């Protein structure tokens, strides 16, 4: 099993029945989305454990080789031109280790959500769709599907019907909107159920998006 990444954790009540593993974007860390929990969680929901891991620090080529927290290297602004497949697969393995720890703490796969923003959302999709056992859902915010050309061969039958919440800003200059919609179309073409949302924003998260995600999560908490 891959070495466990350090993480910020927040439990909404004792003895969590569900877990949300939430992966941050490039250059951020696990603290980035921790403040979203009170906005996102309803009082009548079952107990959840939010896990916000810190990505490893690595040089990022597109940023002049500057070391920062990143799930994989980005070589250029065309995110699909030359992908860091080794880095992506290492982060998939790190995500698998976090899922295994939730299993060991009493939360089965079918009650685990994978979520992420930007680079973190890319790993949530790449890992979740390949995960061997059924997950509760995948949340992909302002992101795209990496190493997409291997998904058809590598995807897990157990997650063929996993619910996917995908959201994107219509003015996003970082992961341009056509990149997000192309990933949506590819996933739908493979038969996945994608709940797609677009918002008039840049590379960010907005209040309407959080409200929509809250409704989507609430519908999937037994």
Coordinates of C-alpha atoms in Angstrom, one line a residue, residues 1-221:
X1 CA 0.0 0.0 0.0
X2 CA 1.2 3.5 -0.8
X3 CA 2.5 5.6 2.1
X4 CA -0.3 7.6 3.7
X5 CA -0.3 11.3 3.0
X6 CA -0.7 13.7 5.9
X7 CA -4.2 15.2 6.0
X8 CA -6.5 17.6 7.8
X9 CA -9.6 15.7 9.1
X10 CA -13.0 16.9 10.3
X11 CA -15.7 14.7 11.7
X12 CA -19.2 16.1 11.8
X13 CA -20.2 13.8 14.7
X14 CA -18.8 10.8 16.5
X15 CA -18.5 7.4 14.8
X16 CA -18.7 8.6 11.1
X17 CA -20.7 6.3 8.8
X18 CA -19.5 8.1 5.6
X19 CA -16.2 9.5 4.5
X20 CA -15.4 12.3 1.9
X21 CA -11.8 12.3 0.7
X22 CA -11.3 15.8 -0.8
X23 CA -8.2 16.5 -2.9
X24 CA -7.0 20.2 -3.3
X25 CA -5.8 22.0 -6.4
X26 CA -2.3 22.8 -7.6
X27 CA -0.2 24.8 -5.1
X28 CA -2.8 24.6 -2.3
X29 CA -3.0 22.1 0.5
X30 CA -5.5 20.2 2.6
X31 CA -6.5 23.4 4.5
X32 CA -7.9 24.9 1.3
X33 CA -11.4 23.3 1.3
X34 CA -11.7 22.5 5.0
X35 CA -13.7 25.7 5.7
X36 CA -16.4 24.4 3.3
X37 CA -17.6 21.8 5.7
X38 CA -20.1 23.9 7.7
X39 CA -21.6 25.3 4.5
X40 CA -21.9 21.9 2.9
X41 CA -23.2 19.7 5.6
X42 CA -26.9 19.6 6.8
X43 CA -27.7 19.0 10.4
X44 CA -29.8 15.9 9.8
X45 CA -27.1 14.1 7.8
X46 CA -25.4 11.0 9.2
X47 CA -21.9 11.5 10.7
X48 CA -19.3 12.1 8.1
X49 CA -15.5 12.2 8.2
X50 CA -13.9 14.7 5.8
X51 CA -10.3 13.9 4.9
X52 CA -8.3 16.7 3.2
X53 CA -4.9 15.3 2.3
X54 CA -1.8 17.3 1.4
X55 CA -0.3 16.5 -2.0
X56 CA 3.5 15.9 -2.1
X57 CA 5.8 18.9 -2.8
X58 CA 7.3 18.5 -6.3
X59 CA 8.7 20.8 -9.0
X60 CA 6.1 22.0 -11.4
X61 CA 7.4 22.6 -14.9
X62 CA 4.7 25.1 -16.1
X63 CA 5.6 27.2 -13.0
X64 CA 9.3 27.4 -13.9
X65 CA 10.1 24.3 -11.9
X66 CA 9.1 25.9 -8.6
X67 CA 8.4 23.3 -5.9
X68 CA 4.8 23.3 -4.6
X69 CA 2.2 20.8 -3.6
X70 CA 1.0 19.0 -6.7
X71 CA -0.7 15.7 -7.5
X72 CA 1.4 15.5 -10.7
X73 CA 3.6 17.7 -12.8
X74 CA 2.1 19.9 -15.5
X75 CA 4.4 20.4 -18.5
X76 CA 2.5 23.1 -20.3
X77 CA -0.8 25.0 -20.6
X78 CA -2.2 22.4 -22.9
X79 CA -3.1 19.9 -20.1
X80 CA -3.4 17.0 -22.5
X81 CA -0.3 17.5 -24.7
X82 CA 2.2 15.8 -22.4
X83 CA 0.8 14.3 -19.3
X84 CA 2.8 13.2 -16.3
X85 CA 1.4 9.7 -16.3
X86 CA 3.8 8.4 -13.6
X87 CA 2.8 11.2 -11.3
X88 CA -0.9 10.7 -11.9
X89 CA -0.6 7.0 -11.2
X90 CA 1.4 7.6 -8.0
X91 CA -1.4 9.9 -6.8
X92 CA -4.0 7.3 -7.7
X93 CA -2.1 4.9 -5.5
X94 CA -2.0 7.4 -2.7
X95 CA -5.7 7.9 -3.0
X96 CA -6.2 4.1 -2.8
X97 CA -4.2 4.1 0.4
X98 CA -6.5 6.8 1.9
X99 CA -9.6 4.7 0.9
X100 CA -8.0 1.6 2.5
X101 CA -7.5 3.6 5.8
X102 CA -11.2 4.5 5.8
X103 CA -12.1 0.9 5.3
X104 CA -9.9 0.0 8.3
X105 CA -11.7 2.7 10.3
X106 CA -15.1 1.1 9.6
X107 CA -16.3 2.9 6.5
X108 CA -16.9 0.6 3.5
X109 CA -16.2 1.7 -0.1
X110 CA -19.9 2.2 -0.9
X111 CA -20.0 5.0 1.8
X112 CA -16.9 6.8 0.5
X113 CA -17.0 9.8 -1.7
X114 CA -14.0 11.0 -3.7
X115 CA -14.0 14.8 -4.3
X116 CA -11.5 17.2 -5.7
X117 CA -10.9 20.6 -7.3
X118 CA -8.8 21.2 -10.4
X119 CA -5.8 18.8 -10.2
X120 CA -7.4 17.1 -7.2
X121 CA -10.6 16.6 -9.2
X122 CA -8.6 15.0 -12.0
X123 CA -7.2 12.5 -9.5
X124 CA -10.6 11.9 -8.0
X125 CA -11.9 10.9 -11.4
X126 CA -8.9 8.9 -12.5
X127 CA -8.8 7.0 -9.2
X128 CA -12.5 6.6 -8.6
X129 CA -13.3 5.2 -12.0
X130 CA -10.6 2.6 -11.7
X131 CA -11.3 1.7 -8.1
X132 CA -12.2 -2.0 -7.8
X133 CA -15.2 -1.6 -5.5
X134 CA -18.3 0.5 -5.8
X135 CA -17.9 4.0 -4.3
X136 CA -20.7 6.3 -3.1
X137 CA -19.9 9.0 -5.6
X138 CA -17.2 11.2 -7.3
X139 CA -17.2 15.0 -7.2
X140 CA -15.1 16.7 -9.9
X141 CA -14.9 20.5 -9.7
X142 CA -13.3 22.7 -12.3
X143 CA -11.3 19.8 -13.7
X144 CA -10.9 17.3 -16.5
X145 CA -10.2 13.6 -17.0
X146 CA -6.5 12.8 -17.2
X147 CA -5.0 9.7 -18.9
X148 CA -8.4 9.4 -20.6
X149 CA -7.1 7.1 -23.4
X150 CA -6.5 4.2 -20.9
X151 CA -9.8 4.6 -19.1
X152 CA -11.9 2.3 -21.3
X153 CA -9.4 -0.6 -20.7
X154 CA -8.7 0.1 -17.0
X155 CA -12.1 1.2 -15.6
X156 CA -13.8 -0.8 -13.0
X157 CA -17.1 -2.5 -13.7
X158 CA -18.0 -2.0 -10.0
X159 CA -18.1 1.8 -10.6
X160 CA -19.7 1.7 -14.0
X161 CA -22.8 3.4 -12.5
X162 CA -21.1 5.5 -9.8
X163 CA -22.8 8.9 -9.5
X164 CA -20.6 11.8 -10.7
X165 CA -21.1 15.5 -9.9
X166 CA -19.1 17.6 -12.3
X167 CA -19.0 21.4 -12.2
X168 CA -17.1 24.0 -14.1
X169 CA -16.9 27.8 -14.4
X170 CA -17.9 29.2 -17.8
X171 CA -15.0 31.7 -17.6
X172 CA -12.3 29.4 -16.3
X173 CA -8.9 30.4 -17.8
X174 CA -7.0 27.6 -16.1
X175 CA -9.0 24.5 -17.1
X176 CA -10.8 26.0 -20.0
X177 CA -14.5 25.1 -20.3
X178 CA -14.2 23.0 -23.4
X179 CA -11.7 20.7 -21.5
X180 CA -14.3 20.1 -18.8
X181 CA -17.2 19.5 -21.2
X182 CA -15.1 17.2 -23.4
X183 CA -14.4 15.1 -20.3
X184 CA -18.1 15.1 -19.5
X185 CA -18.9 14.0 -23.0
X186 CA -16.3 11.2 -22.9
X187 CA -17.6 9.9 -19.6
X188 CA -21.2 10.0 -20.8
X189 CA -20.1 8.2 -24.0
X190 CA -18.8 5.4 -21.8
X191 CA -22.2 5.2 -20.0
X192 CA -21.4 7.1 -16.8
X193 CA -24.1 9.2 -15.1
X194 CA -22.7 12.7 -15.0
X195 CA -24.7 15.4 -13.1
X196 CA -23.2 18.4 -15.0
X197 CA -23.3 22.0 -13.7
X198 CA -21.9 25.2 -15.2
X199 CA -21.6 28.5 -13.3
X200 CA -20.6 32.1 -14.4
X201 CA -17.3 32.1 -12.6
X202 CA -13.5 31.7 -13.3
X203 CA -11.4 28.9 -11.7
X204 CA -13.2 29.0 -8.4
X205 CA -16.1 27.7 -6.3
X206 CA -19.3 29.7 -5.8
X207 CA -22.2 29.6 -3.3
X208 CA -24.7 28.2 -5.9
X209 CA -22.3 25.4 -6.6
X210 CA -21.9 24.5 -2.9
X211 CA -25.8 24.5 -2.6
X212 CA -26.1 22.2 -5.6
X213 CA -23.4 19.9 -4.3
X214 CA -25.1 19.8 -0.9
X215 CA -28.4 18.7 -2.5
X216 CA -26.5 16.1 -4.5
X217 CA -24.7 14.7 -1.5
X218 CA -27.8 14.7 0.7
X219 CA -29.6 12.6 -1.9
X220 CA -26.9 9.9 -1.6
X221 CA -26.6 9.7 2.2

